[in-house]
Amino acid sequence: MRIEPEPAGIFADWMAEVQARTERALERILPCAQVAPQRLHAAMRYAVLGAGKRVRPLLVHAAGALTGAAAASLDRAACAVELIHAYSLVHDDLPCMDDDTLRRGRPTCHVEFDQATALLAGDALQSAAFQTLCEGPEHIEPALRLDLVRLLAQAAGSRGMAGGQAIDLASVGSALSVEELEFMHIHKTGALIRASVKMGARLGAGLEAGAGAALDRYARCAGLLFQVVDDLLDCESNTATLGKTAGKDRENDKPTYVTVLGTARARELSRELLDEALEAADELGPGGERLIDLARFIVERKY
Ligand code: GRG
Protein backbone atom coordinates (compact mmCIF):
# COMPACT_ATOMS: atom_id res chain seq x y z
CA MET A 1 0.00 0.00 0.00
CA ARG A 2 1.38 3.39 -1.00
CA ILE A 3 1.67 5.97 1.79
CA GLU A 4 -0.04 9.20 0.83
CA PRO A 5 2.16 12.30 1.00
CA GLU A 6 1.18 14.69 3.79
CA PRO A 7 -0.70 17.87 2.86
CA ALA A 8 1.90 20.42 1.66
CA GLY A 9 1.35 22.78 4.62
CA ILE A 10 2.20 20.13 7.21
CA PHE A 11 5.51 19.31 5.52
CA ALA A 12 6.37 22.99 5.00
CA ASP A 13 5.72 23.72 8.70
CA TRP A 14 7.78 20.73 9.80
CA MET A 15 10.62 21.72 7.48
CA ALA A 16 10.62 25.31 8.75
CA GLU A 17 10.63 24.08 12.34
CA VAL A 18 13.59 21.71 11.79
CA GLN A 19 15.50 24.38 9.88
CA ALA A 20 14.92 26.89 12.69
CA ARG A 21 15.90 24.51 15.49
CA THR A 22 19.00 23.45 13.53
CA GLU A 23 19.99 27.10 13.10
CA ARG A 24 19.56 27.73 16.85
CA ALA A 25 21.58 24.63 17.76
CA LEU A 26 24.39 25.52 15.33
CA GLU A 27 24.44 29.05 16.68
CA ARG A 28 24.99 27.62 20.18
CA ILE A 29 27.65 25.13 19.10
CA LEU A 30 29.85 27.50 17.10
CA PRO A 31 32.28 29.67 19.07
CA CYS A 32 31.36 33.39 19.23
CA ALA A 33 33.13 35.64 16.74
CA GLN A 34 34.34 37.71 19.70
CA VAL A 35 36.33 34.76 21.08
CA ALA A 36 39.97 34.47 19.93
CA PRO A 37 40.97 33.67 17.23
CA GLN A 38 38.20 36.02 16.15
CA ARG A 39 38.79 35.89 12.40
CA LEU A 40 38.73 32.09 12.30
CA HIS A 41 35.55 31.94 14.39
CA ALA A 42 33.93 34.61 12.23
CA ALA A 43 34.76 32.55 9.12
CA MET A 44 33.33 29.38 10.66
CA ARG A 45 30.09 31.16 11.54
CA TYR A 46 29.93 32.76 8.10
CA ALA A 47 30.25 29.36 6.43
CA VAL A 48 27.51 27.74 8.51
CA LEU A 49 24.89 30.20 9.74
CA GLY A 50 22.01 31.98 8.08
CA ALA A 51 21.78 30.03 4.81
CA GLY A 52 21.56 26.58 3.33
CA LYS A 53 18.56 24.34 2.89
CA ARG A 54 19.61 22.03 5.74
CA VAL A 55 18.70 18.95 3.69
CA ARG A 56 20.95 16.68 5.75
CA PRO A 57 19.56 17.82 9.13
CA LEU A 58 16.06 17.35 7.67
CA LEU A 59 16.98 13.78 6.74
CA VAL A 60 18.38 13.15 10.23
CA HIS A 61 15.11 14.33 11.78
CA ALA A 62 12.92 12.49 9.27
CA ALA A 63 14.73 9.19 9.88
CA GLY A 64 14.69 9.82 13.63
CA ALA A 65 10.94 10.46 13.54
CA LEU A 66 10.58 7.00 12.02
CA THR A 67 12.31 5.34 14.96
CA GLY A 68 10.95 7.61 17.69
CA ALA A 69 14.26 9.32 18.50
CA ALA A 70 14.30 12.31 20.87
CA ALA A 71 14.42 15.68 19.11
CA ALA A 72 17.31 16.98 21.23
CA SER A 73 19.49 14.00 20.32
CA LEU A 74 18.57 14.44 16.66
CA ASP A 75 19.63 18.10 16.85
CA ARG A 76 23.08 16.99 17.90
CA ALA A 77 23.48 14.53 15.00
CA ALA A 78 21.90 17.03 12.58
CA CYS A 79 24.41 19.72 13.57
CA ALA A 80 27.35 17.34 13.27
CA VAL A 81 26.35 16.36 9.73
CA GLU A 82 25.70 19.98 8.73
CA LEU A 83 29.10 21.05 10.07
CA ILE A 84 30.79 18.42 7.89
CA HIS A 85 28.70 19.55 4.92
CA ALA A 86 29.64 23.22 5.51
CA TYR A 87 33.32 22.30 5.76
CA SER A 88 33.11 20.41 2.47
CA LEU A 89 31.56 23.41 0.71
CA VAL A 90 34.24 25.79 2.03
CA HIS A 91 37.04 23.50 0.84
CA ASP A 92 35.29 22.66 -2.43
CA ASP A 93 35.09 26.37 -3.30
CA LEU A 94 38.83 26.96 -2.79
CA PRO A 95 40.96 27.84 -5.83
CA CYS A 96 42.76 24.47 -5.58
CA MET A 97 39.41 22.67 -6.00
CA ASP A 98 36.36 24.13 -7.78
CA ASP A 99 37.57 27.72 -7.49
CA ASP A 100 34.21 29.38 -6.97
CA THR A 101 33.36 32.87 -5.75
CA LEU A 102 29.66 32.51 -4.92
CA ARG A 103 27.96 30.17 -2.46
CA ARG A 104 24.52 30.39 -0.86
CA GLY A 105 24.01 33.73 -2.57
CA ARG A 106 27.07 35.38 -1.09
CA PRO A 107 30.86 35.46 -1.57
CA THR A 108 32.54 32.15 -0.81
CA CYS A 109 34.42 31.91 2.48
CA HIS A 110 37.90 32.42 0.97
CA VAL A 111 36.67 35.47 -0.95
CA GLU A 112 35.04 37.02 2.12
CA PHE A 113 38.05 36.18 4.32
CA ASP A 114 41.18 34.71 2.67
CA GLN A 115 42.35 31.28 1.52
CA ALA A 116 44.29 30.36 4.63
CA THR A 117 41.41 31.34 6.90
CA ALA A 118 38.93 29.40 4.76
CA LEU A 119 41.15 26.31 4.84
CA LEU A 120 41.41 26.51 8.62
CA ALA A 121 37.70 27.24 9.01
CA GLY A 122 36.93 24.04 7.07
CA ASP A 123 39.38 22.07 9.21
CA ALA A 124 37.91 23.46 12.43
CA LEU A 125 34.33 22.81 11.29
CA GLN A 126 35.26 19.18 10.73
CA SER A 127 36.69 18.93 14.25
CA ALA A 128 33.63 20.72 15.64
CA ALA A 129 31.39 18.09 14.04
CA PHE A 130 33.01 15.26 15.96
CA GLN A 131 33.22 17.27 19.18
CA THR A 132 29.48 17.92 18.82
CA LEU A 133 28.79 14.19 18.78
CA CYS A 134 30.91 13.64 21.88
CA GLU A 135 29.39 16.40 24.01
CA GLY A 136 25.99 17.58 25.17
CA PRO A 137 23.56 16.84 27.94
CA GLU A 138 21.30 14.54 25.94
CA HIS A 139 21.03 10.99 27.17
CA ILE A 140 22.98 9.36 24.39
CA GLU A 141 24.77 6.26 25.62
CA PRO A 142 28.57 6.26 25.05
CA ALA A 143 28.35 3.21 22.75
CA LEU A 144 25.75 4.97 20.65
CA ARG A 145 27.87 8.13 20.46
CA LEU A 146 30.75 5.98 19.27
CA ASP A 147 28.53 4.49 16.56
CA LEU A 148 27.54 7.98 15.41
CA VAL A 149 31.19 9.08 15.31
CA ARG A 150 32.06 6.00 13.27
CA LEU A 151 29.18 6.48 10.82
CA LEU A 152 30.10 10.13 10.27
CA ALA A 153 33.84 9.49 10.00
CA GLN A 154 33.29 6.75 7.42
CA ALA A 155 30.96 8.96 5.40
CA ALA A 156 33.30 11.96 5.43
CA GLY A 157 36.57 10.11 4.90
CA SER A 158 38.59 8.66 2.05
CA ARG A 159 36.04 5.91 1.44
CA GLY A 160 33.26 8.45 1.53
CA MET A 161 32.96 12.15 0.69
CA ALA A 162 36.69 13.02 0.58
CA GLY A 163 37.33 9.97 -1.62
CA GLY A 164 34.50 11.00 -3.94
CA GLN A 165 35.96 14.49 -4.14
CA ALA A 166 39.37 13.02 -5.08
CA ILE A 167 37.73 11.05 -7.90
CA ASP A 168 35.84 14.18 -8.97
CA LEU A 169 39.06 16.21 -9.20
CA ALA A 170 40.81 13.44 -11.10
CA SER A 171 37.92 13.14 -13.56
CA VAL A 172 38.19 16.70 -14.90
CA GLY A 173 38.41 16.59 -18.69
CA SER A 174 37.81 12.85 -18.91
CA ALA A 175 34.85 10.84 -20.14
CA LEU A 176 33.38 8.70 -17.37
CA SER A 177 30.97 5.83 -17.88
CA VAL A 178 27.63 5.99 -16.06
CA GLU A 179 28.94 3.37 -13.62
CA GLU A 180 32.05 5.45 -12.86
CA LEU A 181 29.94 8.58 -12.43
CA GLU A 182 27.62 6.73 -10.06
CA PHE A 183 30.57 5.40 -8.06
CA MET A 184 31.93 8.93 -7.70
CA HIS A 185 28.63 10.41 -6.55
CA ILE A 186 27.72 7.58 -4.20
CA HIS A 187 30.86 8.71 -2.37
CA LYS A 188 31.06 12.47 -2.93
CA THR A 189 27.44 13.44 -2.29
CA GLY A 190 25.70 10.20 -1.37
CA ALA A 191 27.81 9.11 1.59
CA LEU A 192 26.87 12.05 3.81
CA ILE A 193 23.21 11.86 2.83
CA ARG A 194 23.16 8.16 3.61
CA ALA A 195 24.92 8.77 6.93
CA SER A 196 22.33 11.45 7.82
CA VAL A 197 19.54 8.89 7.45
CA LYS A 198 21.45 6.18 9.31
CA MET A 199 22.43 8.45 12.20
CA GLY A 200 18.88 9.76 12.62
CA ALA A 201 17.43 6.26 12.67
CA ARG A 202 20.17 4.97 14.96
CA LEU A 203 19.14 7.45 17.66
CA GLY A 204 15.73 5.80 18.05
CA ALA A 205 14.44 2.26 18.52
CA GLY A 206 16.06 -0.40 16.33
CA LEU A 207 14.35 -1.26 13.06
CA GLU A 208 13.73 -4.85 12.09
CA ALA A 209 16.06 -6.08 9.34
CA GLY A 210 13.63 -5.58 6.43
CA ALA A 211 12.86 -2.00 7.42
CA GLY A 212 16.56 -1.27 7.97
CA ALA A 213 17.33 -2.44 4.44
CA ALA A 214 14.45 -0.41 2.99
CA LEU A 215 15.67 2.69 4.82
CA ASP A 216 19.18 2.22 3.46
CA ARG A 217 17.82 1.74 -0.06
CA TYR A 218 15.88 4.98 0.37
CA ALA A 219 19.03 6.78 1.55
CA ARG A 220 21.12 5.51 -1.37
CA CYS A 221 18.49 6.60 -3.89
CA ALA A 222 18.06 9.99 -2.18
CA GLY A 223 21.82 10.61 -2.38
CA LEU A 224 22.04 9.87 -6.10
CA LEU A 225 18.79 11.69 -6.76
CA PHE A 226 20.21 14.77 -5.04
CA GLN A 227 23.21 14.72 -7.37
CA VAL A 228 21.27 14.10 -10.60
CA VAL A 229 19.01 17.06 -9.75
CA ASP A 230 22.08 19.14 -8.84
CA ASP A 231 23.60 18.42 -12.27
CA LEU A 232 20.33 19.33 -14.02
CA LEU A 233 20.04 22.57 -12.01
CA ASP A 234 23.67 23.48 -12.77
CA CYS A 235 23.01 23.49 -16.50
CA GLU A 236 19.36 24.59 -16.60
CA SER A 237 19.05 27.22 -13.88
CA ASN A 238 20.78 30.55 -13.33
CA THR A 239 23.24 32.00 -10.84
CA ALA A 240 20.69 34.24 -9.10
CA THR A 241 18.33 31.34 -8.38
CA LEU A 242 21.05 28.85 -7.44
CA GLY A 243 23.01 31.26 -5.23
CA LYS A 244 26.13 29.72 -6.78
CA THR A 245 27.70 30.01 -10.22
CA ALA A 246 25.49 28.26 -12.78
CA GLY A 247 27.21 26.29 -15.55
CA LYS A 248 30.23 25.66 -13.31
CA ASP A 249 30.47 21.97 -14.23
CA ARG A 250 30.78 22.77 -17.92
CA GLU A 251 33.24 25.59 -17.21
CA ASN A 252 35.39 23.16 -15.19
CA ASP A 253 35.01 20.43 -17.84
CA LYS A 254 33.54 18.00 -15.32
CA PRO A 255 31.60 14.90 -16.32
CA THR A 256 28.04 15.12 -14.95
CA TYR A 257 24.80 13.18 -15.40
CA VAL A 258 23.86 15.75 -18.04
CA THR A 259 27.11 15.47 -20.04
CA VAL A 260 27.21 11.67 -19.74
CA LEU A 261 23.50 10.91 -20.28
CA GLY A 262 22.04 14.04 -21.84
CA THR A 263 19.36 16.19 -20.24
CA ALA A 264 16.36 14.05 -21.16
CA ARG A 265 17.84 10.81 -19.85
CA ALA A 266 19.15 12.56 -16.71
CA ARG A 267 15.62 13.82 -16.01
CA GLU A 268 14.23 10.33 -16.61
CA LEU A 269 16.83 8.93 -14.22
CA SER A 270 15.73 11.42 -11.57
CA ARG A 271 12.15 10.15 -11.95
CA GLU A 272 13.33 6.53 -11.67
CA LEU A 273 15.37 7.28 -8.55
CA LEU A 274 12.46 9.17 -7.00
CA ASP A 275 10.15 6.20 -7.67
CA GLU A 276 12.65 3.82 -6.10
CA ALA A 277 13.08 6.08 -3.07
CA LEU A 278 9.31 6.33 -2.64
CA GLU A 279 8.90 2.57 -3.01
CA ALA A 280 11.54 2.00 -0.32
CA ALA A 281 9.89 4.57 1.98
CA ASP A 282 6.51 2.87 1.44
CA GLU A 283 7.97 -0.33 2.87
CA LEU A 284 8.67 1.55 6.10
CA GLY A 285 4.95 2.01 6.74
CA PRO A 286 3.50 4.81 8.89
CA GLY A 287 6.26 7.15 10.02
CA GLY A 288 7.88 7.19 6.59
CA GLU A 289 5.83 10.20 5.39
CA ARG A 290 8.52 12.77 6.06
CA LEU A 291 11.05 10.76 4.07
CA ILE A 292 8.59 10.64 1.18
CA ASP A 293 8.06 14.40 1.36
CA LEU A 294 11.80 14.99 1.51
CA ALA A 295 12.49 12.87 -1.58
CA ARG A 296 9.92 14.95 -3.46
CA PHE A 297 11.49 18.13 -2.09
CA ILE A 298 14.92 17.04 -3.34
CA VAL A 299 13.48 16.70 -6.86
CA GLU A 300 11.34 19.83 -6.82
CA ARG A 301 13.91 22.19 -5.27
CA LYS A 302 14.93 25.20 -7.32
CA TYR A 303 18.43 25.60 -5.82
C1 GRG B 1 36.22 19.16 -0.01
C2 GRG B 1 36.35 16.88 1.09
C3 GRG B 1 35.64 17.83 0.23
C4 GRG B 1 34.48 17.44 -0.30
C5 GRG B 1 33.62 18.29 -1.11
C6 GRG B 1 30.16 17.76 -1.33
C7 GRG B 1 31.37 18.23 -1.99
C8 GRG B 1 32.56 17.44 -1.71
C9 GRG B 1 31.43 19.32 -2.77
C10 GRG B 1 30.30 20.18 -3.07
C11 GRG B 1 30.22 20.39 -4.53
C12 GRG B 1 28.89 20.17 -5.02
C13 GRG B 1 28.17 21.37 -5.56
C14 GRG B 1 28.34 18.97 -4.99
C15 GRG B 1 26.99 18.70 -5.45
C16 GRG B 1 26.07 18.32 -4.38
C17 GRG B 1 26.10 19.26 -3.25
C18 GRG B 1 26.79 18.79 -2.06
C19 GRG B 1 25.49 20.44 -3.33
C20 GRG B 1 25.41 21.42 -2.25
O1 GRG B 1 24.55 20.95 -1.24
P1 GRG B 1 23.18 21.68 -0.87
O2 GRG B 1 22.40 21.99 -2.11
O3 GRG B 1 23.74 23.05 -0.29
O4 GRG B 1 22.50 20.89 0.18
P2 GRG B 1 23.12 24.03 0.80
O5 GRG B 1 23.78 25.33 0.51
O6 GRG B 1 21.63 24.08 0.63
O7 GRG B 1 23.51 23.47 2.12
JSON list of N, CA and C and ligand atoms in Angstrom, two decimals, residues 52-53 56 85 87-89 91-92 97 104 161-162 165 188-189 226-227 230 244 301, ligand 1:
[
{"chain": "A", "resi": 52, "resn": "GLY", "atom": "N", "xyz": [21.51, 28.03, 3.53]},
{"chain": "A", "resi": 52, "resn": "GLY", "atom": "CA", "xyz": [21.56, 26.58, 3.33]},
{"chain": "A", "resi": 52, "resn": "GLY", "atom": "C", "xyz": [20.20, 25.97, 3.57]},
{"chain": "A", "resi": 53, "resn": "LYS", "atom": "N", "xyz": [19.89, 24.96, 2.79]},
{"chain": "A", "resi": 53, "resn": "LYS", "atom": "CA", "xyz": [18.56, 24.34, 2.89]},
{"chain": "A", "resi": 53, "resn": "LYS", "atom": "C", "xyz": [18.45, 23.40, 4.08]},
{"chain": "A", "resi": 56, "resn": "ARG", "atom": "N", "xyz": [20.44, 17.81, 4.96]},
{"chain": "A", "resi": 56, "resn": "ARG", "atom": "CA", "xyz": [20.95, 16.68, 5.75]},
{"chain": "A", "resi": 56, "resn": "ARG", "atom": "C", "xyz": [20.36, 16.67, 7.16]},
{"chain": "A", "resi": 85, "resn": "HIS", "atom": "N", "xyz": [29.14, 19.06, 6.24]},
{"chain": "A", "resi": 85, "resn": "HIS", "atom": "CA", "xyz": [28.70, 19.55, 4.92]},
{"chain": "A", "resi": 85, "resn": "HIS", "atom": "C", "xyz": [29.26, 20.96, 4.67]},
{"chain": "A", "resi": 87, "resn": "TYR", "atom": "N", "xyz": [31.87, 22.39, 6.00]},
{"chain": "A", "resi": 87, "resn": "TYR", "atom": "CA", "xyz": [33.32, 22.30, 5.76]},
{"chain": "A", "resi": 87, "resn": "TYR", "atom": "C", "xyz": [33.60, 21.88, 4.33]},
{"chain": "A", "resi": 88, "resn": "SER", "atom": "N", "xyz": [32.84, 20.91, 3.83]},
{"chain": "A", "resi": 88, "resn": "SER", "atom": "CA", "xyz": [33.11, 20.41, 2.47]},
{"chain": "A", "resi": 88, "resn": "SER", "atom": "C", "xyz": [32.86, 21.50, 1.43]},
{"chain": "A", "resi": 89, "resn": "LEU", "atom": "N", "xyz": [31.85, 22.33, 1.66]},
{"chain": "A", "resi": 89, "resn": "LEU", "atom": "CA", "xyz": [31.56, 23.41, 0.71]},
{"chain": "A", "resi": 89, "resn": "LEU", "atom": "C", "xyz": [32.68, 24.45, 0.73]},
{"chain": "A", "resi": 91, "resn": "HIS", "atom": "N", "xyz": [35.85, 24.04, 1.50]},
{"chain": "A", "resi": 91, "resn": "HIS", "atom": "CA", "xyz": [37.04, 23.50, 0.84]},
{"chain": "A", "resi": 91, "resn": "HIS", "atom": "C", "xyz": [36.79, 23.32, -0.66]},
{"chain": "A", "resi": 92, "resn": "ASP", "atom": "N", "xyz": [35.60, 22.87, -1.01]},
{"chain": "A", "resi": 92, "resn": "ASP", "atom": "CA", "xyz": [35.29, 22.66, -2.43]},
{"chain": "A", "resi": 92, "resn": "ASP", "atom": "C", "xyz": [35.40, 23.97, -3.23]},
{"chain": "A", "resi": 97, "resn": "MET", "atom": "N", "xyz": [40.45, 23.66, -5.67]},
{"chain": "A", "resi": 97, "resn": "MET", "atom": "CA", "xyz": [39.41, 22.67, -6.00]},
{"chain": "A", "resi": 97, "resn": "MET", "atom": "C", "xyz": [38.51, 23.27, -7.08]},
{"chain": "A", "resi": 104, "resn": "ARG", "atom": "N", "xyz": [25.69, 30.02, -1.66]},
{"chain": "A", "resi": 104, "resn": "ARG", "atom": "CA", "xyz": [24.52, 30.39, -0.86]},
{"chain": "A", "resi": 104, "resn": "ARG", "atom": "C", "xyz": [24.19, 31.87, -1.03]},
{"chain": "A", "resi": 161, "resn": "MET", "atom": "N", "xyz": [33.00, 10.85, 1.38]},
{"chain": "A", "resi": 161, "resn": "MET", "atom": "CA", "xyz": [32.96, 12.15, 0.69]},
{"chain": "A", "resi": 161, "resn": "MET", "atom": "C", "xyz": [34.34, 12.61, 0.18]},
{"chain": "A", "resi": 162, "resn": "ALA", "atom": "N", "xyz": [35.37, 12.54, 1.02]},
{"chain": "A", "resi": 162, "resn": "ALA", "atom": "CA", "xyz": [36.69, 13.02, 0.58]},
{"chain": "A", "resi": 162, "resn": "ALA", "atom": "C", "xyz": [37.20, 12.16, -0.58]},
{"chain": "A", "resi": 165, "resn": "GLN", "atom": "N", "xyz": [35.41, 13.22, -3.65]},
{"chain": "A", "resi": 165, "resn": "GLN", "atom": "CA", "xyz": [35.96, 14.49, -4.14]},
{"chain": "A", "resi": 165, "resn": "GLN", "atom": "C", "xyz": [37.28, 14.26, -4.88]},
{"chain": "A", "resi": 188, "resn": "LYS", "atom": "N", "xyz": [30.93, 11.02, -3.12]},
{"chain": "A", "resi": 188, "resn": "LYS", "atom": "CA", "xyz": [31.06, 12.47, -2.93]},
{"chain": "A", "resi": 188, "resn": "LYS", "atom": "C", "xyz": [29.82, 13.09, -2.27]},
{"chain": "A", "resi": 189, "resn": "THR", "atom": "N", "xyz": [28.66, 12.82, -2.81]},
{"chain": "A", "resi": 189, "resn": "THR", "atom": "CA", "xyz": [27.44, 13.44, -2.29]},
{"chain": "A", "resi": 189, "resn": "THR", "atom": "C", "xyz": [26.62, 12.44, -1.47]},
{"chain": "A", "resi": 226, "resn": "PHE", "atom": "N", "xyz": [19.76, 13.42, -5.36]},
{"chain": "A", "resi": 226, "resn": "PHE", "atom": "CA", "xyz": [20.21, 14.77, -5.04]},
{"chain": "A", "resi": 226, "resn": "PHE", "atom": "C", "xyz": [21.23, 15.24, -6.08]},
{"chain": "A", "resi": 227, "resn": "GLN", "atom": "N", "xyz": [22.14, 14.34, -6.44]},
{"chain": "A", "resi": 227, "resn": "GLN", "atom": "CA", "xyz": [23.21, 14.72, -7.37]},
{"chain": "A", "resi": 227, "resn": "GLN", "atom": "C", "xyz": [22.69, 14.88, -8.81]},
{"chain": "A", "resi": 230, "resn": "ASP", "atom": "N", "xyz": [21.07, 18.09, -8.92]},
{"chain": "A", "resi": 230, "resn": "ASP", "atom": "CA", "xyz": [22.08, 19.14, -8.84]},
{"chain": "A", "resi": 230, "resn": "ASP", "atom": "C", "xyz": [22.71, 19.38, -10.22]},
{"chain": "A", "resi": 244, "resn": "LYS", "atom": "N", "xyz": [24.76, 30.12, -6.45]},
{"chain": "A", "resi": 244, "resn": "LYS", "atom": "CA", "xyz": [26.13, 29.72, -6.78]},
{"chain": "A", "resi": 244, "resn": "LYS", "atom": "C", "xyz": [26.26, 29.81, -8.29]},
{"chain": "A", "resi": 301, "resn": "ARG", "atom": "N", "xyz": [13.19, 20.99, -5.72]},
{"chain": "A", "resi": 301, "resn": "ARG", "atom": "CA", "xyz": [13.91, 22.19, -5.27]},
{"chain": "A", "resi": 301, "resn": "ARG", "atom": "C", "xyz": [14.38, 22.99, -6.47]},
{"chain": "B", "resi": 1, "resn": "GRG", "atom": "C1", "xyz": [36.22, 19.16, -0.01]},
{"chain": "B", "resi": 1, "resn": "GRG", "atom": "C2", "xyz": [36.35, 16.88, 1.09]},
{"chain": "B", "resi": 1, "resn": "GRG", "atom": "C3", "xyz": [35.64, 17.83, 0.23]},
{"chain": "B", "resi": 1, "resn": "GRG", "atom": "C4", "xyz": [34.48, 17.44, -0.30]},
{"chain": "B", "resi": 1, "resn": "GRG", "atom": "C5", "xyz": [33.62, 18.29, -1.11]},
{"chain": "B", "resi": 1, "resn": "GRG", "atom": "C6", "xyz": [30.16, 17.76, -1.33]},
{"chain": "B", "resi": 1, "resn": "GRG", "atom": "C7", "xyz": [31.37, 18.23, -1.99]},
{"chain": "B", "resi": 1, "resn": "GRG", "atom": "C8", "xyz": [32.56, 17.44, -1.71]},
{"chain": "B", "resi": 1, "resn": "GRG", "atom": "C9", "xyz": [31.43, 19.32, -2.77]},
{"chain": "B", "resi": 1, "resn": "GRG", "atom": "C10", "xyz": [30.30, 20.18, -3.07]},
{"chain": "B", "resi": 1, "resn": "GRG", "atom": "C11", "xyz": [30.22, 20.39, -4.53]},
{"chain": "B", "resi": 1, "resn": "GRG", "atom": "C12", "xyz": [28.89, 20.17, -5.02]},
{"chain": "B", "resi": 1, "resn": "GRG", "atom": "C13", "xyz": [28.17, 21.37, -5.56]},
{"chain": "B", "resi": 1, "resn": "GRG", "atom": "C14", "xyz": [28.34, 18.97, -4.99]},
{"chain": "B", "resi": 1, "resn": "GRG", "atom": "C15", "xyz": [26.99, 18.70, -5.45]},
{"chain": "B", "resi": 1, "resn": "GRG", "atom": "C16", "xyz": [26.07, 18.32, -4.38]},
{"chain": "B", "resi": 1, "resn": "GRG", "atom": "C17", "xyz": [26.10, 19.26, -3.25]},
{"chain": "B", "resi": 1, "resn": "GRG", "atom": "C18", "xyz": [26.79, 18.79, -2.06]},
{"chain": "B", "resi": 1, "resn": "GRG", "atom": "C19", "xyz": [25.49, 20.44, -3.33]},
{"chain": "B", "resi": 1, "resn": "GRG", "atom": "C20", "xyz": [25.41, 21.42, -2.25]},
{"chain": "B", "resi": 1, "resn": "GRG", "atom": "O1", "xyz": [24.55, 20.95, -1.24]},
{"chain": "B", "resi": 1, "resn": "GRG", "atom": "P1", "xyz": [23.18, 21.68, -0.87]},
{"chain": "B", "resi": 1, "resn": "GRG", "atom": "O2", "xyz": [22.40, 21.99, -2.11]},
{"chain": "B", "resi": 1, "resn": "GRG", "atom": "O3", "xyz": [23.74, 23.05, -0.29]},
{"chain": "B", "resi": 1, "resn": "GRG", "atom": "O4", "xyz": [22.50, 20.89, 0.18]},
{"chain": "B", "resi": 1, "resn": "GRG", "atom": "P2", "xyz": [23.12, 24.03, 0.80]},
{"chain": "B", "resi": 1, "resn": "GRG", "atom": "O5", "xyz": [23.78, 25.33, 0.51]},
{"chain": "B", "resi": 1, "resn": "GRG", "atom": "O6", "xyz": [21.63, 24.08, 0.63]},
{"chain": "B", "resi": 1, "resn": "GRG", "atom": "O7", "xyz": [23.51, 23.47, 2.12]}
]
